[in-house]
C-alpha positions in Angstrom: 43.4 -146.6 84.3 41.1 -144.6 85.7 44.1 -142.0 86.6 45.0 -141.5 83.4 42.0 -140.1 82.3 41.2 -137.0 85.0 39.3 -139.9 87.5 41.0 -138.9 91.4 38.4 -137.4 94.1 35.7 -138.4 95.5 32.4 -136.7 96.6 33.3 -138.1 100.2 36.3 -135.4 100.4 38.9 -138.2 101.1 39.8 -141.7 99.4 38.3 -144.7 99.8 39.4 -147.9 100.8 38.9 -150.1 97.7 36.2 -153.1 98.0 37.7 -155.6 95.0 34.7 -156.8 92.6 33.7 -157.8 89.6 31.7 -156.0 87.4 29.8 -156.8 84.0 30.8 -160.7 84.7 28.0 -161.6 83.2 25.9 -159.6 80.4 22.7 -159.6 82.5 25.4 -157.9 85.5 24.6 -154.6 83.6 21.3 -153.6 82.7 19.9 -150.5 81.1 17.2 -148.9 80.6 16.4 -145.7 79.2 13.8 -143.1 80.9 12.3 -141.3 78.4 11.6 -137.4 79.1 8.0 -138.2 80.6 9.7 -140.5 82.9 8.6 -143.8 81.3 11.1 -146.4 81.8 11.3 -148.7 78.8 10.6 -152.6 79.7 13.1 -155.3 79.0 11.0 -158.7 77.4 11.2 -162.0 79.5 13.3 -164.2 77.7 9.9 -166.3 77.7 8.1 -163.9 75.6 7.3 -164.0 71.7 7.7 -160.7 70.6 5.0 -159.7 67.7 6.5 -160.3 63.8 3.6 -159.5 61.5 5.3 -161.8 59.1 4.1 -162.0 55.0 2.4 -165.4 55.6 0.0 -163.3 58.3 -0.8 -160.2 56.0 -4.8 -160.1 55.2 -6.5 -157.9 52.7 -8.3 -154.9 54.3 -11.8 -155.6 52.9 -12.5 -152.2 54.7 -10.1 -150.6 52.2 -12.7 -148.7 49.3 -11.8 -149.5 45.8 -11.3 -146.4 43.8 -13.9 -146.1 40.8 -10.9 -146.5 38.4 -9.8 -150.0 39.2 -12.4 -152.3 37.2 -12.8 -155.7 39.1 -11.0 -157.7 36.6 -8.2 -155.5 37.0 -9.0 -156.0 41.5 -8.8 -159.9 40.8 -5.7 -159.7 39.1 -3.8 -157.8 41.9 -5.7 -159.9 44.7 -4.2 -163.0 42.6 -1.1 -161.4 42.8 -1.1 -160.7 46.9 -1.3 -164.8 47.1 1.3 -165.7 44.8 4.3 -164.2 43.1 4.6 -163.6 39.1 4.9 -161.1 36.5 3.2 -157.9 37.9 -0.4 -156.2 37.3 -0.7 -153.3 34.8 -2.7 -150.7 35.6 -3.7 -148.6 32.9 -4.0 -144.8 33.7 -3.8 -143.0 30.5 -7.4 -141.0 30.7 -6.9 -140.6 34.3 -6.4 -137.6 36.2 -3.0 -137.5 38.3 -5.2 -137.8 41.8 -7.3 -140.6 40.8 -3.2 -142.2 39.6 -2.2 -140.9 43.6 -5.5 -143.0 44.9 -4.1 -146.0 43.2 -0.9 -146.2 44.9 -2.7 -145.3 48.0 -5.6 -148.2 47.5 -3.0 -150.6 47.2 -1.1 -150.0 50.0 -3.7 -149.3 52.8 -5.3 -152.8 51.2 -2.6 -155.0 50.9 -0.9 -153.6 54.2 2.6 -152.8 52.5 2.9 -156.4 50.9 2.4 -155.0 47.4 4.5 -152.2 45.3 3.2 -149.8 42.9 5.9 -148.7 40.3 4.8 -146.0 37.9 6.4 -146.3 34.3 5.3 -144.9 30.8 2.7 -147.0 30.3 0.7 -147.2 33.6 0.9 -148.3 37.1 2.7 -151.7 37.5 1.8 -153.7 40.8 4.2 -156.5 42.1 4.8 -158.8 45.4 7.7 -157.0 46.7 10.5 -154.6 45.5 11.9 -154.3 42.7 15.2 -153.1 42.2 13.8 -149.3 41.0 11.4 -149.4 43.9 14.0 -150.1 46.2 14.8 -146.8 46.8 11.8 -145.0 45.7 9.8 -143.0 48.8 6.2 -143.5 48.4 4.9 -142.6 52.2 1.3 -141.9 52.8 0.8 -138.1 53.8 -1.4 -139.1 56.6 0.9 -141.0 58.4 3.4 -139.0 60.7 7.1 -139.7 58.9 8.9 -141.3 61.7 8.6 -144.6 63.4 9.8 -145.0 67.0 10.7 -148.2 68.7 12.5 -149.1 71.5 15.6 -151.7 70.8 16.7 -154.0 73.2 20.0 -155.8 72.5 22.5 -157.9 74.8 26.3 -157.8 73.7 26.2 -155.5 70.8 27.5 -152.1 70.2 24.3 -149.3 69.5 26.3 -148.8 66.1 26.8 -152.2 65.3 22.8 -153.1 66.1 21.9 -149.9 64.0 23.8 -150.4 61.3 22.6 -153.5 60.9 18.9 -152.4 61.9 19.5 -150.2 58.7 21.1 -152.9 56.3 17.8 -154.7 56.4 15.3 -151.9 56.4 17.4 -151.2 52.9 17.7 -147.8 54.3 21.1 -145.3 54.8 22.8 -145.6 58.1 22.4 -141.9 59.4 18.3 -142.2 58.7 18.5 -144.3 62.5 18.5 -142.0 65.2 19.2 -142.7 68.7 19.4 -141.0 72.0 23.0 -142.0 72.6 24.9 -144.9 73.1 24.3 -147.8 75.2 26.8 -150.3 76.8 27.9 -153.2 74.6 28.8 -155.7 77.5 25.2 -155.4 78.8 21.2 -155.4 78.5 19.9 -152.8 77.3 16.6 -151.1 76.2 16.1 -147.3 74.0 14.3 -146.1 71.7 15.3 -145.8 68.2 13.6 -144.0 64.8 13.5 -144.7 61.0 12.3 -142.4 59.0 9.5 -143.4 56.6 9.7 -147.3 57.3 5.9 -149.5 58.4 5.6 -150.8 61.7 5.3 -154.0 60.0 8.7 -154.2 58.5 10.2 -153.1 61.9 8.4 -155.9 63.5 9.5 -158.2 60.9 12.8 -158.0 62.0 12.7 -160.3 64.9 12.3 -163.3 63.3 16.1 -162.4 61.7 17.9 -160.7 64.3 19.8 -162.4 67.2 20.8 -160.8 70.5 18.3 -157.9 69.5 14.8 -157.3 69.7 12.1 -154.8 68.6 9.1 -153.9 69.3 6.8 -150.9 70.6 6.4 -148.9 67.8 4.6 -145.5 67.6 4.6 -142.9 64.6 5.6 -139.3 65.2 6.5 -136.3 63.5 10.1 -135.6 64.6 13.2 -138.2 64.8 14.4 -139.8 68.2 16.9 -136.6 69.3 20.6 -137.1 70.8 20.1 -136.6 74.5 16.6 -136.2 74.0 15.5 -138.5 77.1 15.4 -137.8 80.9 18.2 -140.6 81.4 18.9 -144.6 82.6 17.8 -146.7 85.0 20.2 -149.1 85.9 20.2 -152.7 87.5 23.6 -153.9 88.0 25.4 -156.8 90.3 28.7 -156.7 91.6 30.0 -160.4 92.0 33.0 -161.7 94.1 32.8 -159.6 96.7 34.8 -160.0 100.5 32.7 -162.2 102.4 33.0 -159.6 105.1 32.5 -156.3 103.4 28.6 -156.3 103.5 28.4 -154.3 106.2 30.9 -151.3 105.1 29.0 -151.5 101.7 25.9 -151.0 103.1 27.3 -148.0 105.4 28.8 -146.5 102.0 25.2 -146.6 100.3 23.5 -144.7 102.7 26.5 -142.0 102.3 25.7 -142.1 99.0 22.5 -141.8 98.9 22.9 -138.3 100.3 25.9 -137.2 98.7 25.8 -138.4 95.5 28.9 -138.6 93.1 31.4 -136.7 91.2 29.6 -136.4 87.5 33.2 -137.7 85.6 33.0 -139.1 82.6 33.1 -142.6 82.9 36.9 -144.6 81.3 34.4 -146.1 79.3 34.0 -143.0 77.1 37.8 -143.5 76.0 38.0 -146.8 75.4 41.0 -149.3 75.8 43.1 -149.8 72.8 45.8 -148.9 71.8 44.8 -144.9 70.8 42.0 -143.7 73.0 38.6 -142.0 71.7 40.1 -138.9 73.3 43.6 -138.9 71.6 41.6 -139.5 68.2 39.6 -136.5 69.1 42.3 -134.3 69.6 43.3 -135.0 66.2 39.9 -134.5 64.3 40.0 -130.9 66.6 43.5 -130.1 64.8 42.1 -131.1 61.5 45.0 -134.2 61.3 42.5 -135.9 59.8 44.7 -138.9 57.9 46.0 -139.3 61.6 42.8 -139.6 63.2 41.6 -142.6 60.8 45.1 -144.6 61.2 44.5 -144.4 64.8 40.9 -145.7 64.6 42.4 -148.1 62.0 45.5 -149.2 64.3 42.5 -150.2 67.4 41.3 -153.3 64.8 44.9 -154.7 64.2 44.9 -158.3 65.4 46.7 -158.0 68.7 43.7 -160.8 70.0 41.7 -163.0 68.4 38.5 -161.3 69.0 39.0 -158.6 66.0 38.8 -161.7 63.8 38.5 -160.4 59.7 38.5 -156.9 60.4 41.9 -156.9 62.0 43.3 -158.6 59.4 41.5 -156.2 56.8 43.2 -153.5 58.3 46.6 -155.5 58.5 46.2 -155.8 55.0 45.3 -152.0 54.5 48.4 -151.1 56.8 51.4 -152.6 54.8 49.9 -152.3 51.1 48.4 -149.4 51.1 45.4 -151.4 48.8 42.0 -149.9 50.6 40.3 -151.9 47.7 42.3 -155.0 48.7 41.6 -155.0 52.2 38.0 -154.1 52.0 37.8 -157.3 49.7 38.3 -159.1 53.5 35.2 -157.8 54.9 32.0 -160.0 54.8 28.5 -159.4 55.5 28.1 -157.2 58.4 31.9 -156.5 58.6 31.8 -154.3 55.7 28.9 -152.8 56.2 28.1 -152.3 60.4 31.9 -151.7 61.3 33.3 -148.3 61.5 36.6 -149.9 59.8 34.2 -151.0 57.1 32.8 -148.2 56.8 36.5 -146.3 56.1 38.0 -148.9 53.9 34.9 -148.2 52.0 34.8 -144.9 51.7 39.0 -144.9 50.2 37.9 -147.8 48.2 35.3 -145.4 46.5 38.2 -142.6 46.3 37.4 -140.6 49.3 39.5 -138.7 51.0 40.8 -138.9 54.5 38.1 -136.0 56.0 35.5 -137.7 54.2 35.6 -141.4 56.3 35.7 -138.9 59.5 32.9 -136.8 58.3 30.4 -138.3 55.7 31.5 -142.6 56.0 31.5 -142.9 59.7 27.8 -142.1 61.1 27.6 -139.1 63.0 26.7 -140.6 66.4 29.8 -142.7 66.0 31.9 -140.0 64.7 30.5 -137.6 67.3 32.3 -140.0 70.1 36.0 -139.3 69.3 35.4 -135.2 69.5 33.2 -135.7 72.6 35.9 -138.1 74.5 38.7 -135.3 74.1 35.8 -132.8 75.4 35.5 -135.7 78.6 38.9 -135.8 79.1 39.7 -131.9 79.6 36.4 -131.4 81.7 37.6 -134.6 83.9 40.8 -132.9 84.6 39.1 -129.4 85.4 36.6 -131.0 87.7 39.0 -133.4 89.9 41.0 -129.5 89.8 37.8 -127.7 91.4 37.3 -130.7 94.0 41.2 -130.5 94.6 41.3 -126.6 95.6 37.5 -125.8 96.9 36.6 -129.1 98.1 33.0 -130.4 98.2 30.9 -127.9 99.0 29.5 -125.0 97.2 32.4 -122.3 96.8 32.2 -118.2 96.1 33.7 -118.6 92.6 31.1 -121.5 91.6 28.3 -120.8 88.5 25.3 -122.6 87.7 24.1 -123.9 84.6 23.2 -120.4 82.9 26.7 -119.6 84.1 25.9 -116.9 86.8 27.1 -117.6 90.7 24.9 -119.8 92.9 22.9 -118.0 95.1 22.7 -118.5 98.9 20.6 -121.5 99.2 22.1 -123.6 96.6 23.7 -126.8 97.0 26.7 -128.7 95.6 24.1 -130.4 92.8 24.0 -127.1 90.8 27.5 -126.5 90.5 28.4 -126.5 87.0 31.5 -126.6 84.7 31.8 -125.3 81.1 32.6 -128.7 78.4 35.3 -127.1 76.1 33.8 -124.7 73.4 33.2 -121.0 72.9 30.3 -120.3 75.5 29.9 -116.9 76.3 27.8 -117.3 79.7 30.6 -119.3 81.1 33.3 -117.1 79.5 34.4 -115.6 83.2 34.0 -119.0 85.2 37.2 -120.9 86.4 36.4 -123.8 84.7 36.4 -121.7 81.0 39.6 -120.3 81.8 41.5 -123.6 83.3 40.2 -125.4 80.2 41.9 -122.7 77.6 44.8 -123.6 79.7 44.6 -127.2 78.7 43.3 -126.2 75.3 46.7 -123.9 74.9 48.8 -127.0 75.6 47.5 -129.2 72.8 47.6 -126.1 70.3 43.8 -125.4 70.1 41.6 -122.8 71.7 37.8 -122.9 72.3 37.1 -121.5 68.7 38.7 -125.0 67.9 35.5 -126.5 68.0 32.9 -123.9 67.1 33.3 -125.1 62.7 32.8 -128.9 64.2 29.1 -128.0 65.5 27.2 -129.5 62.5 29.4 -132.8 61.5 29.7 -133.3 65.1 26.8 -133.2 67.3 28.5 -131.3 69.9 25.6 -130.9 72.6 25.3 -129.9 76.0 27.3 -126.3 77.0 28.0 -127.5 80.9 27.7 -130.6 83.1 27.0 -130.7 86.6 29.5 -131.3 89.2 27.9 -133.2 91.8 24.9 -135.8 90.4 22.4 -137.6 92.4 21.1 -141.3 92.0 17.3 -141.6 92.2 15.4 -144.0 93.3 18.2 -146.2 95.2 17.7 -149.7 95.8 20.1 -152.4 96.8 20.7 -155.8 97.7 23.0 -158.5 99.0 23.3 -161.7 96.8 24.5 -165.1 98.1 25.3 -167.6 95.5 27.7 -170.9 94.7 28.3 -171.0 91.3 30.9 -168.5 90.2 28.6 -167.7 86.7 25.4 -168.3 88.0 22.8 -165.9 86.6 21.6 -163.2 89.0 19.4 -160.8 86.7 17.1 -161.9 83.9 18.6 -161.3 80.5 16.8 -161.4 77.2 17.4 -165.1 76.3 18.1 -166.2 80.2 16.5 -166.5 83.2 18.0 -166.0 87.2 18.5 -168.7 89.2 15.3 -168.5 91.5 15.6 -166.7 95.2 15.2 -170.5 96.7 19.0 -171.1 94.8 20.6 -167.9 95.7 23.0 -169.2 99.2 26.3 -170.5 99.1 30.0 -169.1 99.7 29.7 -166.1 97.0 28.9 -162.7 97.8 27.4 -160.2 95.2 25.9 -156.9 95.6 22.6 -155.9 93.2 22.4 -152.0 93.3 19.5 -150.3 91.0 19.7 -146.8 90.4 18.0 -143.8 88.3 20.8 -141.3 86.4 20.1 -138.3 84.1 21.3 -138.8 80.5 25.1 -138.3 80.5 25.9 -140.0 83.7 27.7 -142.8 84.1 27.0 -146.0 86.3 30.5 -146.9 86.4 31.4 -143.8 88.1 28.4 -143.9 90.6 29.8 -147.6 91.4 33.6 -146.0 91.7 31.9 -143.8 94.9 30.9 -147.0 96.7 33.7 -149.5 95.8 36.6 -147.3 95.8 37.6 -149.8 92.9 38.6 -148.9 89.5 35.8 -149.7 87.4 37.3 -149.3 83.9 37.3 -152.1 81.2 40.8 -152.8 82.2 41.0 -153.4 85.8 38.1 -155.5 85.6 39.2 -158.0 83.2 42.2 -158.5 84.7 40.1 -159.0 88.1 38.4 -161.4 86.2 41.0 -163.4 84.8 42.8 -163.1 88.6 39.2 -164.5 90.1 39.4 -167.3 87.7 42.5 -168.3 88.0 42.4 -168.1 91.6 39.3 -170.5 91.1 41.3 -173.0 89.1 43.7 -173.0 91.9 41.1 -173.9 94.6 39.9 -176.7 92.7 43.4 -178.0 92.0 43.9 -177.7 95.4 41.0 -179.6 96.6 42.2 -182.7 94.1 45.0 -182.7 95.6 44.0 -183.1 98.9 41.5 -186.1 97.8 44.1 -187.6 96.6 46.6 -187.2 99.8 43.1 -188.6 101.6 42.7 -191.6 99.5 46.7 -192.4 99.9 46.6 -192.0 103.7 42.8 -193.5 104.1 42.1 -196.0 101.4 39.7 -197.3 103.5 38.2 -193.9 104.3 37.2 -193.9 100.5 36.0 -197.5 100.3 33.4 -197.0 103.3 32.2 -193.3 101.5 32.3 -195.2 98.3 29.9 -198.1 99.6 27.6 -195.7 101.3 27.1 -193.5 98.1 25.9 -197.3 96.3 23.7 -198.0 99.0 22.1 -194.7 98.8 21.6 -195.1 95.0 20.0 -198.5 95.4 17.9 -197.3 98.2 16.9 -194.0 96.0 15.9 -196.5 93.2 
């Protein structure tokens, strides 16, 4: 798999003989943690912690709060009444006021009652109520004072970033793109990054625990500008290799201390293209040629039910595929299907009459939409790197640029060798990598300018990447264990088996690692294994390990029972001691 997509040198200079493994075995094999650009690594909770919720039941009146002059006492007792219990809302009248002593009204009620009640202004006064209403719902009424956006940091196991935001959104009552990120996270995984709403209380965002599952949230700060694609330094990683040769410790641990030096080829991990049917990148060579009715029916065509595990959706789109009915099939979709799914989010946007460039541009989200053009971007710059490995090797070359595009100088090494992404970029204009790109480009019928009118529905970021990358702060660790799904890493609801538990036949590998945003772990793993890492191979060396597991025990039953027909007696006497040994225990 990993062939197919550009994925054939090494930084070694030669191949390497492959070490079979398993990879992301377990959720908690993969961890994640994103390193913010001040170098603060964001914390995972132990599955034993209680994450704050400030919950309704907990909100208390700020005494502290000054009553404005305006609001007579009776009119005080009435909203206090209405803090405790629900019924028909407070009317405040304001017709001899002045429009800031109306502005200290909303403001008095929201600093007092922390957010629990709503001021809705109508013709005759100020109405306060416990909770929204349905014209308050959508009404912004933020406090000046208080910086616009609140940051968090997210921590979710098994979900897709897009699937936990969307969702994230659907209870904040807010619109998908108002949730920035700064990028995507594994789904098969732990994970921790910070995320940002804009205009939403710390105290809603907390609230959320208590109703998410598989997510948390917590750490909240207010700032003045969202959470920014590719805005942090990068990821710190924590990941175990299971089912390894019982004798390949000791190349493994010569291989590390290569790699520590060397470092990796920067490719863009298979994970970037996905595994169904039509890839990311094949989708986003469409949206570049502006097919856009072909670049939904391929994102469409990944959620037909070929397995069990699209559930609803795949059958939504079934439904779409033969009748034509968007309305129809959209009618499938329940609860978060319809609103947290990109195939929701298309049937949606046809059921409302849009067009096909619209569920591409305005229904999909733009980080998610921003994946399909990027992953045709990977895949050419994949191809053009193994290329430049291929005919100059490993070590800086004469023709090589930096990241401002002009040649290395003397005492530069093989970490600032850099490669134009596909684009118009006029410092890398004269560089072998812009030139053997436009010869790809030229072969799929597009040409740098291709992409210069997708810049603002896109995202498309970063001008270069780095050849060679280096992973920080190395740290490893050999892993004995018996049971073949034993936990080896703390997740967010589960706990590792302790260090006094961790012997037996089984061999794993724990590697922790730092990487700058846009590097991939997978690949940094392919440098040590040799293995292919990609989704594919390592389900089928999953499925291979099981079954291979099944056989063993089989095997073992079958020799008890070729023991008991050729020893009965064997099994009486082991039979008798285990008794005795249970009456003596007792």
């Amino acid at each position: 798999m990993e062939t197919e997509f550009g994925l054939t040198e090494y930084a070694s200079g030669h191949e390497i003989t492959p070490i079979p493994c398993l990879l992301k075995e377990m959720y908690t094999d993969f961890i994640v943690q994103e390193i913010l650009d001040d170098g603060k690594v964001l914390s995972i909770p132990s599955p034993d912690v209680i994450l704050e919720s400030t919950g309704s039941k907990d909100v208390q009146i700020e005494e502290s709060v000054e009553k404005p002059s305006c609001i007579s006492d009776e009119t005080l007792a009435a909203i206090e009444e209405r803090f405790s219990t629900k019924g028909t809302p407070v009317l405040v009248k304001v017709d001899t006021l002045t429009k800031e002593e109306r502005k200290s009204i909303h403001h008095f009620v929201r600093e007092r009652f922390s957010g629990k009640l709503i001021t809705e202004t109508k013709d005759d006064g100020i109405y306060v109520s416990h909770g929204h209403t349905q014209s308050t719902r959508k009404r912004k009424n933020w406090d000046e004072n208080i910086p616009k956006e609140c940051h968090f940091t997210m921590c979710k196991e098994n979900k897709e970033t897009s699937y936990a935001c969307q969702l994230i959104a659907k209870f904040l009552n807010i619109g998908p793109n108002n949730i920035k990120t700064h990028g995507i996270k594994d789904k098969r995984g732990v994970t921790a990054q910070r995320v940002s709403v804009t205009k939403v209380l710390e105290s809603k965002i907390l609230d959320l625990n208590s109703r998410l599952r598989g997510i948390k949230v917590f750490g909240c700060e207010y700032k003045n500008e969202p959470v920014k694609m590719g805005g942090h330094w990068g990821n710190r990683f924590s990941i175990v290799l299971r089912d390894l040769p019982n004798d390949s410790e000791p190349t493994l641990h010569e291989r590390l201390e290569t790699f520590q030096n060397t470092g990796f080829l920067n490719y863009f991990g298979t994970q970037r293209f996905g595994s169904r049917c039509s890839t990311t990148a094949e989708i986003g060579l469409a949206i570049a040629k502006r097919d856009w009715e072909g670049a939904v029916r391929m994102i469409l065509s990944n959620a037909m039910p070929d397995h069990l595990e699209n559930g609803q959706v795949g059958w939504a789109v079934k439904c779409f595929t033969e009748t034509g009915d968007a309305r129809k099939a959209f009618s499938k979709l329940k609860g978060a299907q319809a609103f947290a799914t990109v195939e929701g989010q298309i049937l949606k946007c046809l059921t409302r009459g849009g067009t096909w460039q619209k569920c591409i541009t305005e229904a999909i989200p733009i980080q998610s939409r921003s994946l399909y053009v990027h992953a045709y971007q990977s895949l050419l710059w994949n191809k053009v790197a193994s290329r430049r490995v291929k005919e100059y090797g490993t070590r800086v070359h004469e023709s090589d640029v930096g990241a401002d595009g002009k040649p290395l100088g003397e005492h530069s090494t093989h970490y600032d060798i850099h490669i134009a992404l596909p684009g118009e970029n006029s410092a890398f204009e004269n560089s072998y990598g812009a030139k053997w790109i436009s010869e790809l480009l030229k072969e799929d019928g597009l040409t740098p300018a291709s992409f210069t009118s997708l810049q603002d529905k896109f995202s498309l970021g970063e001008s270069s990447r780095p050849l060679f990358v280096e992973a920080k702060e190395l740290k490893w660790k050999f892993i004995h264990y018996e049971q073949p799904r034993a936990f080896l890493q703390d997740g967010l609801q589960t706990r590792a088996i302790p260090e006094s538990e961790q012997k037996g036949p089984l061999l794993a590998l724990q590697i922790q690692f730092s990487l700058s945003s846009g590097s991939y772990a997978t690949v940094a793993l392919r440098e040590v294994t040799g293995y292919d890492m990609g989704k594919k191979s390592m389900r089928d060396a999953s499925l291979k390990s099981q079954k291979g597991a099944e056989q063993n025990e089989e095997q073992e039953d079958k020799d008890d029972n070729e023991l008991t027909e050729a020893n009965p007696e064997v099994v009486e006497v082991v039979e008798v001691t285990e008794v005795a040994a249970v009456e003596e225990a007792n």
